[in-house]
Amino acid sequence: MPDNDNSIPMFKGTISYEAFGNLYLNITNQCSANCVFCIRDLCDGVYGYDLRLSREPTEEEIIGDLESHDLKRYNEVVFTGFGEPTCRFDTVLHITKWLHDKGIIVRLDTNGHAALMNPGRDVVAELKAAGLDDVSISLNAESEERYNELCKPAFIGSYAAMLDFAKSSVRLGIKTRMTVVGDNDIDIEKCESIATGIGASFRVR
Ligand code: SF4
């Protein structure tokens, strides 16, 4: 066989996994934060699935994986996994549109930093246009100071960007939830008040 230096290396890892009646997508291990409570530092995956990717799956590989499932069986297909999905923002858009066109409910679990990773783009409007139904945004703290301590974001202004993401999402009619991780010495009541003040629902994970 001739050498082929341009060939894509073999993919190893879990692109999709089932839990709670949903199908979860794991499309990247990159993230724009480094949260002290991130499970990536504690284990290799969840629910028995290894979520460490040998490389990021291509869009063709993600669609190939999705096509191997009866997607109508699931309540929703959720971008989540062992990383921040919007580190691959265009892929999230393309796969969301592909799913939406098939009548599948799509949710994005996100840290809300997409605007900082994609300057000049109206990221929430693009997600809405692609057909995103639901979003779950990690609020994580009641103040920027506490957020920076807990989440160690890569970009200055991440807390404000996350709040703006949530506000735009509510304004554009995407079903919006904001979450915190309990047991992190945060003011949960204040977090709930921030979320509900924006018009989002609130959940302690
Ligand atoms: S935003 Fe999510 S994936 Fe990124 S470090 Fe925090 S918990 Fe982990």
PDB file of C-alpha atoms and ligand atoms in Angstrom:
ATOM      1  CA  MET A   1       0.000   0.000   0.000  1.00  0.00           C
ATOM      2  CA  PRO A   2       1.313   3.476  -0.820  1.00  0.00           C
ATOM      3  CA  ASP A   3       1.942   5.870   2.029  1.00  0.00           C
ATOM      4  CA  ASN A   4      -0.849   8.329   2.408  1.00  0.00           C
ATOM      5  CA  ASP A   5       0.229  11.104   4.770  1.00  0.00           C
ATOM      6  CA  ASN A   6      -3.001  13.031   4.144  1.00  0.00           C
ATOM      7  CA  SER A   7      -5.327  10.259   5.261  1.00  0.00           C
ATOM      8  CA  ILE A   8      -7.431  10.915   8.341  1.00  0.00           C
ATOM      9  CA  PRO A   9      -6.262   8.721  11.234  1.00  0.00           C
ATOM     10  CA  MET A  10      -8.616   6.017  12.393  1.00  0.00           C
ATOM     11  CA  PHE A  11     -11.251   7.330  14.786  1.00  0.00           C
ATOM     12  CA  LYS A  12     -11.593   5.824  18.256  1.00  0.00           C
ATOM     13  CA  GLY A  13     -14.103   7.018  20.806  1.00  0.00           C
ATOM     14  CA  THR A  14     -17.781   7.501  21.484  1.00  0.00           C
ATOM     15  CA  ILE A  15     -19.630   9.963  19.248  1.00  0.00           C
ATOM     16  CA  SER A  16     -23.079   9.267  20.685  1.00  0.00           C
ATOM     17  CA  TYR A  17     -24.448   7.629  23.796  1.00  0.00           C
ATOM     18  CA  GLU A  18     -27.887   6.999  25.239  1.00  0.00           C
ATOM     19  CA  ALA A  19     -29.232   8.014  28.636  1.00  0.00           C
ATOM     20  CA  PHE A  20     -32.547   9.210  30.079  1.00  0.00           C
ATOM     21  CA  GLY A  21     -34.348   8.623  26.778  1.00  0.00           C
ATOM     22  CA  ASN A  22     -32.016  11.060  24.993  1.00  0.00           C
ATOM     23  CA  LEU A  23     -29.151  10.630  22.557  1.00  0.00           C
ATOM     24  CA  TYR A  24     -26.074  12.606  23.608  1.00  0.00           C
ATOM     25  CA  LEU A  25     -23.411  13.782  21.167  1.00  0.00           C
ATOM     26  CA  ASN A  26     -19.732  13.980  22.065  1.00  0.00           C
ATOM     27  CA  ILE A  27     -18.072  15.912  19.218  1.00  0.00           C
ATOM     28  CA  THR A  28     -15.042  17.480  20.874  1.00  0.00           C
ATOM     29  CA  ASN A  29     -12.776  17.280  23.921  1.00  0.00           C
ATOM     30  CA  GLN A  30     -11.813  20.958  23.601  1.00  0.00           C
ATOM     31  CA  CYS A  31     -13.132  23.540  26.030  1.00  0.00           C
ATOM     32  CA  SER A  32     -12.789  27.271  26.649  1.00  0.00           C
ATOM     33  CA  ALA A  33     -12.854  26.736  30.412  1.00  0.00           C
ATOM     34  CA  ASN A  34     -11.176  24.551  32.994  1.00  0.00           C
ATOM     35  CA  CYS A  35     -13.790  24.122  35.706  1.00  0.00           C
ATOM     36  CA  VAL A  36     -12.641  22.816  39.068  1.00  0.00           C
ATOM     37  CA  PHE A  37     -15.582  20.374  39.053  1.00  0.00           C
ATOM     38  CA  CYS A  38     -15.132  19.143  35.464  1.00  0.00           C
ATOM     39  CA  ILE A  39     -15.515  15.381  35.378  1.00  0.00           C
ATOM     40  CA  ARG A  40     -12.945  15.195  32.565  1.00  0.00           C
ATOM     41  CA  ASP A  41     -10.308  15.422  35.284  1.00  0.00           C
ATOM     42  CA  LEU A  42     -11.838  12.572  37.256  1.00  0.00           C
ATOM     43  CA  CYS A  43     -12.783   9.864  34.768  1.00  0.00           C
ATOM     44  CA  ASP A  44     -12.773   8.840  31.107  1.00  0.00           C
ATOM     45  CA  GLY A  45     -16.502   9.096  30.509  1.00  0.00           C
ATOM     46  CA  VAL A  46     -20.022   8.641  31.805  1.00  0.00           C
ATOM     47  CA  TYR A  47     -22.546   5.789  31.977  1.00  0.00           C
ATOM     48  CA  GLY A  48     -19.849   3.328  30.943  1.00  0.00           C
ATOM     49  CA  TYR A  49     -18.993   5.181  27.716  1.00  0.00           C
ATOM     50  CA  ASP A  50     -15.412   6.258  27.050  1.00  0.00           C
ATOM     51  CA  LEU A  51     -15.743   9.892  25.937  1.00  0.00           C
ATOM     52  CA  ARG A  52     -12.079  10.558  25.241  1.00  0.00           C
ATOM     53  CA  LEU A  53     -11.750  11.021  21.497  1.00  0.00           C
ATOM     54  CA  SER A  54      -8.668   9.882  19.564  1.00  0.00           C
ATOM     55  CA  ARG A  55      -9.511  12.855  17.294  1.00  0.00           C
ATOM     56  CA  GLU A  56     -12.601  14.902  16.605  1.00  0.00           C
ATOM     57  CA  PRO A  57     -15.088  13.066  14.414  1.00  0.00           C
ATOM     58  CA  THR A  58     -15.760  14.645  11.041  1.00  0.00           C
ATOM     59  CA  GLU A  59     -19.267  15.847  10.228  1.00  0.00           C
ATOM     60  CA  GLU A  60     -19.632  12.835   7.932  1.00  0.00           C
ATOM     61  CA  GLU A  61     -18.709  10.527  10.809  1.00  0.00           C
ATOM     62  CA  ILE A  62     -21.177  12.256  13.139  1.00  0.00           C
ATOM     63  CA  ILE A  63     -23.964  11.932  10.573  1.00  0.00           C
ATOM     64  CA  GLY A  64     -22.974   8.317   9.915  1.00  0.00           C
ATOM     65  CA  ASP A  65     -23.290   7.634  13.637  1.00  0.00           C
ATOM     66  CA  LEU A  66     -26.652   9.406  13.824  1.00  0.00           C
ATOM     67  CA  GLU A  67     -27.919   7.431  10.844  1.00  0.00           C
ATOM     68  CA  SER A  68     -27.185   4.206  12.726  1.00  0.00           C
ATOM     69  CA  HIS A  69     -29.873   5.148  15.285  1.00  0.00           C
ATOM     70  CA  ASP A  70     -33.638   5.333  15.042  1.00  0.00           C
ATOM     71  CA  LEU A  71     -33.646   8.994  16.041  1.00  0.00           C
ATOM     72  CA  LYS A  72     -37.402   9.160  16.544  1.00  0.00           C
ATOM     73  CA  ARG A  73     -36.941   6.936  19.610  1.00  0.00           C
ATOM     74  CA  TYR A  74     -35.317   9.729  21.593  1.00  0.00           C
ATOM     75  CA  ASN A  75     -36.853  12.682  23.407  1.00  0.00           C
ATOM     76  CA  GLU A  76     -34.073  14.852  22.048  1.00  0.00           C
ATOM     77  CA  VAL A  77     -30.558  14.788  20.650  1.00  0.00           C
ATOM     78  CA  VAL A  78     -28.208  16.752  22.895  1.00  0.00           C
ATOM     79  CA  PHE A  79     -24.806  18.287  22.138  1.00  0.00           C
ATOM     80  CA  THR A  80     -22.836  17.730  25.320  1.00  0.00           C
ATOM     81  CA  GLY A  81     -20.034  15.265  26.046  1.00  0.00           C
ATOM     82  CA  PHE A  82     -16.479  15.672  27.233  1.00  0.00           C
ATOM     83  CA  GLY A  83     -15.908  19.211  26.009  1.00  0.00           C
ATOM     84  CA  GLU A  84     -17.633  22.382  24.889  1.00  0.00           C
ATOM     85  CA  PRO A  85     -19.606  21.659  21.695  1.00  0.00           C
ATOM     86  CA  THR A  86     -19.391  25.244  20.436  1.00  0.00           C
ATOM     87  CA  CYS A  87     -15.616  24.912  20.100  1.00  0.00           C
ATOM     88  CA  ARG A  88     -16.864  23.380  16.822  1.00  0.00           C
ATOM     89  CA  PHE A  89     -19.526  25.975  16.227  1.00  0.00           C
ATOM     90  CA  ASP A  90     -20.046  25.404  12.493  1.00  0.00           C
ATOM     91  CA  THR A  91     -20.324  21.674  13.045  1.00  0.00           C
ATOM     92  CA  VAL A  92     -22.962  22.270  15.733  1.00  0.00           C
ATOM     93  CA  LEU A  93     -24.871  24.424  13.236  1.00  0.00           C
ATOM     94  CA  HIS A  94     -24.635  21.877  10.400  1.00  0.00           C
ATOM     95  CA  ILE A  95     -25.635  18.897  12.545  1.00  0.00           C
ATOM     96  CA  THR A  96     -28.441  20.858  14.221  1.00  0.00           C
ATOM     97  CA  LYS A  97     -29.866  21.734  10.797  1.00  0.00           C
ATOM     98  CA  TRP A  98     -29.528  18.126   9.629  1.00  0.00           C
ATOM     99  CA  LEU A  99     -31.435  16.923  12.705  1.00  0.00           C
ATOM    100  CA  HIS A 100     -34.009  19.728  12.600  1.00  0.00           C
ATOM    101  CA  ASP A 101     -34.818  18.935   8.970  1.00  0.00           C
ATOM    102  CA  LYS A 102     -35.671  15.405  10.125  1.00  0.00           C
ATOM    103  CA  GLY A 103     -38.032  16.719  12.805  1.00  0.00           C
ATOM    104  CA  ILE A 104     -35.722  15.833  15.710  1.00  0.00           C
ATOM    105  CA  ILE A 105     -35.689  18.016  18.852  1.00  0.00           C
ATOM    106  CA  VAL A 106     -32.162  19.356  19.407  1.00  0.00           C
ATOM    107  CA  ARG A 107     -30.621  20.693  22.614  1.00  0.00           C
ATOM    108  CA  LEU A 108     -27.244  22.291  23.205  1.00  0.00           C
ATOM    109  CA  ASP A 109     -25.513  22.063  26.583  1.00  0.00           C
ATOM    110  CA  THR A 110     -23.010  24.908  26.619  1.00  0.00           C
ATOM    111  CA  ASN A 111     -20.791  27.133  28.709  1.00  0.00           C
ATOM    112  CA  GLY A 112     -22.116  30.091  26.702  1.00  0.00           C
ATOM    113  CA  HIS A 113     -18.712  31.298  25.436  1.00  0.00           C
ATOM    114  CA  ALA A 114     -19.506  30.819  21.732  1.00  0.00           C
ATOM    115  CA  ALA A 115     -19.568  34.556  20.934  1.00  0.00           C
ATOM    116  CA  LEU A 116     -16.039  34.932  22.288  1.00  0.00           C
ATOM    117  CA  MET A 117     -14.813  32.005  20.199  1.00  0.00           C
ATOM    118  CA  ASN A 118     -16.576  33.361  17.097  1.00  0.00           C
ATOM    119  CA  PRO A 119     -16.168  37.137  17.199  1.00  0.00           C
ATOM    120  CA  GLY A 120     -18.392  39.141  14.892  1.00  0.00           C
ATOM    121  CA  ARG A 121     -21.030  36.439  14.630  1.00  0.00           C
ATOM    122  CA  ASP A 122     -24.510  36.466  16.120  1.00  0.00           C
ATOM    123  CA  VAL A 123     -24.084  32.970  17.481  1.00  0.00           C
ATOM    124  CA  VAL A 124     -27.472  32.549  19.138  1.00  0.00           C
ATOM    125  CA  ALA A 125     -29.321  33.826  16.059  1.00  0.00           C
ATOM    126  CA  GLU A 126     -27.363  31.340  13.952  1.00  0.00           C
ATOM    127  CA  LEU A 127     -28.281  28.506  16.300  1.00  0.00           C
ATOM    128  CA  LYS A 128     -31.930  29.546  16.178  1.00  0.00           C
ATOM    129  CA  ALA A 129     -31.832  29.699  12.378  1.00  0.00           C
ATOM    130  CA  ALA A 130     -30.322  26.200  12.284  1.00  0.00           C
ATOM    131  CA  GLY A 131     -33.302  24.940  14.283  1.00  0.00           C
ATOM    132  CA  LEU A 132     -32.035  24.635  17.839  1.00  0.00           C
ATOM    133  CA  ASP A 133     -34.951  23.967  20.197  1.00  0.00           C
ATOM    134  CA  ASP A 134     -33.458  23.962  23.711  1.00  0.00           C
ATOM    135  CA  VAL A 135     -30.335  25.215  25.377  1.00  0.00           C
ATOM    136  CA  SER A 136     -28.862  24.492  28.792  1.00  0.00           C
ATOM    137  CA  ILE A 137     -26.288  27.087  29.850  1.00  0.00           C
ATOM    138  CA  SER A 138     -23.833  26.637  32.704  1.00  0.00           C
ATOM    139  CA  LEU A 139     -24.335  29.661  34.947  1.00  0.00           C
ATOM    140  CA  ASN A 140     -22.191  28.127  37.674  1.00  0.00           C
ATOM    141  CA  ALA A 141     -21.843  31.196  39.921  1.00  0.00           C
ATOM    142  CA  GLU A 142     -23.583  34.316  41.166  1.00  0.00           C
ATOM    143  CA  SER A 143     -20.732  36.681  40.277  1.00  0.00           C
ATOM    144  CA  GLU A 144     -17.967  37.074  37.737  1.00  0.00           C
ATOM    145  CA  GLU A 145     -15.373  36.808  40.486  1.00  0.00           C
ATOM    146  CA  ARG A 146     -16.694  33.480  41.743  1.00  0.00           C
ATOM    147  CA  TYR A 147     -17.217  32.260  38.172  1.00  0.00           C
ATOM    148  CA  ASN A 148     -13.592  32.956  37.282  1.00  0.00           C
ATOM    149  CA  GLU A 149     -12.415  31.096  40.373  1.00  0.00           C
ATOM    150  CA  LEU A 150     -14.541  28.056  39.604  1.00  0.00           C
ATOM    151  CA  CYS A 151     -14.432  27.911  35.812  1.00  0.00           C
ATOM    152  CA  LYS A 152     -11.060  29.442  34.924  1.00  0.00           C
ATOM    153  CA  PRO A 153     -12.318  30.624  31.519  1.00  0.00           C
ATOM    154  CA  ALA A 154      -9.836  31.184  28.695  1.00  0.00           C
ATOM    155  CA  PHE A 155     -11.419  34.506  27.640  1.00  0.00           C
ATOM    156  CA  ILE A 156     -11.793  37.721  29.611  1.00  0.00           C
ATOM    157  CA  GLY A 157     -15.483  38.612  29.741  1.00  0.00           C
ATOM    158  CA  SER A 158     -16.731  35.016  29.733  1.00  0.00           C
ATOM    159  CA  TYR A 159     -19.253  35.546  32.527  1.00  0.00           C
ATOM    160  CA  ALA A 160     -20.868  38.479  30.713  1.00  0.00           C
ATOM    161  CA  ALA A 161     -20.790  36.562  27.420  1.00  0.00           C
ATOM    162  CA  MET A 162     -22.526  33.608  29.079  1.00  0.00           C
ATOM    163  CA  LEU A 163     -25.261  35.872  30.477  1.00  0.00           C
ATOM    164  CA  ASP A 164     -25.669  37.560  27.071  1.00  0.00           C
ATOM    165  CA  PHE A 165     -25.956  34.132  25.446  1.00  0.00           C
ATOM    166  CA  ALA A 166     -28.803  33.285  27.814  1.00  0.00           C
ATOM    167  CA  LYS A 167     -30.577  36.610  27.262  1.00  0.00           C
ATOM    168  CA  SER A 168     -30.396  36.244  23.468  1.00  0.00           C
ATOM    169  CA  SER A 169     -31.602  32.694  23.685  1.00  0.00           C
ATOM    170  CA  VAL A 170     -34.670  33.677  25.711  1.00  0.00           C
ATOM    171  CA  ARG A 171     -35.343  36.633  23.403  1.00  0.00           C
ATOM    172  CA  LEU A 172     -35.221  34.431  20.304  1.00  0.00           C
ATOM    173  CA  GLY A 173     -37.604  31.875  21.774  1.00  0.00           C
ATOM    174  CA  ILE A 174     -35.158  29.032  22.391  1.00  0.00           C
ATOM    175  CA  LYS A 175     -36.240  27.104  25.490  1.00  0.00           C
ATOM    176  CA  THR A 176     -33.534  28.172  27.919  1.00  0.00           C
ATOM    177  CA  ARG A 177     -32.294  26.601  31.149  1.00  0.00           C
ATOM    178  CA  MET A 178     -29.436  27.786  33.324  1.00  0.00           C
ATOM    179  CA  THR A 179     -27.666  25.402  35.667  1.00  0.00           C
ATOM    180  CA  VAL A 180     -25.252  25.360  38.558  1.00  0.00           C
ATOM    181  CA  VAL A 181     -23.285  22.561  40.119  1.00  0.00           C
ATOM    182  CA  GLY A 182     -24.225  22.220  43.792  1.00  0.00           C
ATOM    183  CA  ASP A 183     -21.604  21.835  46.564  1.00  0.00           C
ATOM    184  CA  ASN A 184     -19.385  24.563  45.137  1.00  0.00           C
ATOM    185  CA  ASP A 185     -19.869  27.162  47.857  1.00  0.00           C
ATOM    186  CA  ILE A 186     -21.978  29.350  45.613  1.00  0.00           C
ATOM    187  CA  ASP A 187     -25.072  31.399  46.405  1.00  0.00           C
ATOM    188  CA  ILE A 188     -27.681  29.137  44.827  1.00  0.00           C
ATOM    189  CA  GLU A 189     -30.580  31.473  45.621  1.00  0.00           C
ATOM    190  CA  LYS A 190     -28.830  34.344  43.890  1.00  0.00           C
ATOM    191  CA  CYS A 191     -28.035  32.113  40.909  1.00  0.00           C
ATOM    192  CA  GLU A 192     -31.692  31.140  40.657  1.00  0.00           C
ATOM    193  CA  SER A 193     -32.698  34.760  40.778  1.00  0.00           C
ATOM    194  CA  ILE A 194     -30.243  35.592  37.945  1.00  0.00           C
ATOM    195  CA  ALA A 195     -31.613  32.766  35.800  1.00  0.00           C
ATOM    196  CA  THR A 196     -35.265  33.526  36.374  1.00  0.00           C
ATOM    197  CA  GLY A 197     -34.605  37.269  35.984  1.00  0.00           C
ATOM    198  CA  ILE A 198     -33.311  36.507  32.486  1.00  0.00           C
ATOM    199  CA  GLY A 199     -36.390  34.399  31.789  1.00  0.00           C
ATOM    200  CA  ALA A 200     -34.663  31.018  31.905  1.00  0.00           C
ATOM    201  CA  SER A 201     -35.562  28.037  34.032  1.00  0.00           C
ATOM    202  CA  PHE A 202     -33.055  26.968  36.676  1.00  0.00           C
ATOM    203  CA  ARG A 203     -31.590  23.650  37.745  1.00  0.00           C
ATOM    204  CA  VAL A 204     -29.018  22.559  40.299  1.00  0.00           C
ATOM    205  CA  ARG A 205     -26.978  19.670  38.864  1.00  0.00           C
TER     206      ARG A 205
HETATM  207  S1  SF4 B   1     -17.300  24.077  30.659  1.00  0.00           S
HETATM  208 FE1  SF4 B   1     -17.916  21.914  30.901  1.00  0.00          FE
HETATM  209  S2  SF4 B   1     -16.422  20.734  29.668  1.00  0.00           S
HETATM  210 FE2  SF4 B   1     -15.571  22.796  29.970  1.00  0.00          FE
HETATM  211  S3  SF4 B   1     -14.233  22.596  31.758  1.00  0.00           S
HETATM  212 FE3  SF4 B   1     -16.254  23.304  32.476  1.00  0.00          FE
HETATM  213  S4  SF4 B   1     -17.391  21.437  33.031  1.00  0.00           S
HETATM  214 FE4  SF4 B   1     -15.628  20.809  31.763  1.00  0.00          FE
END
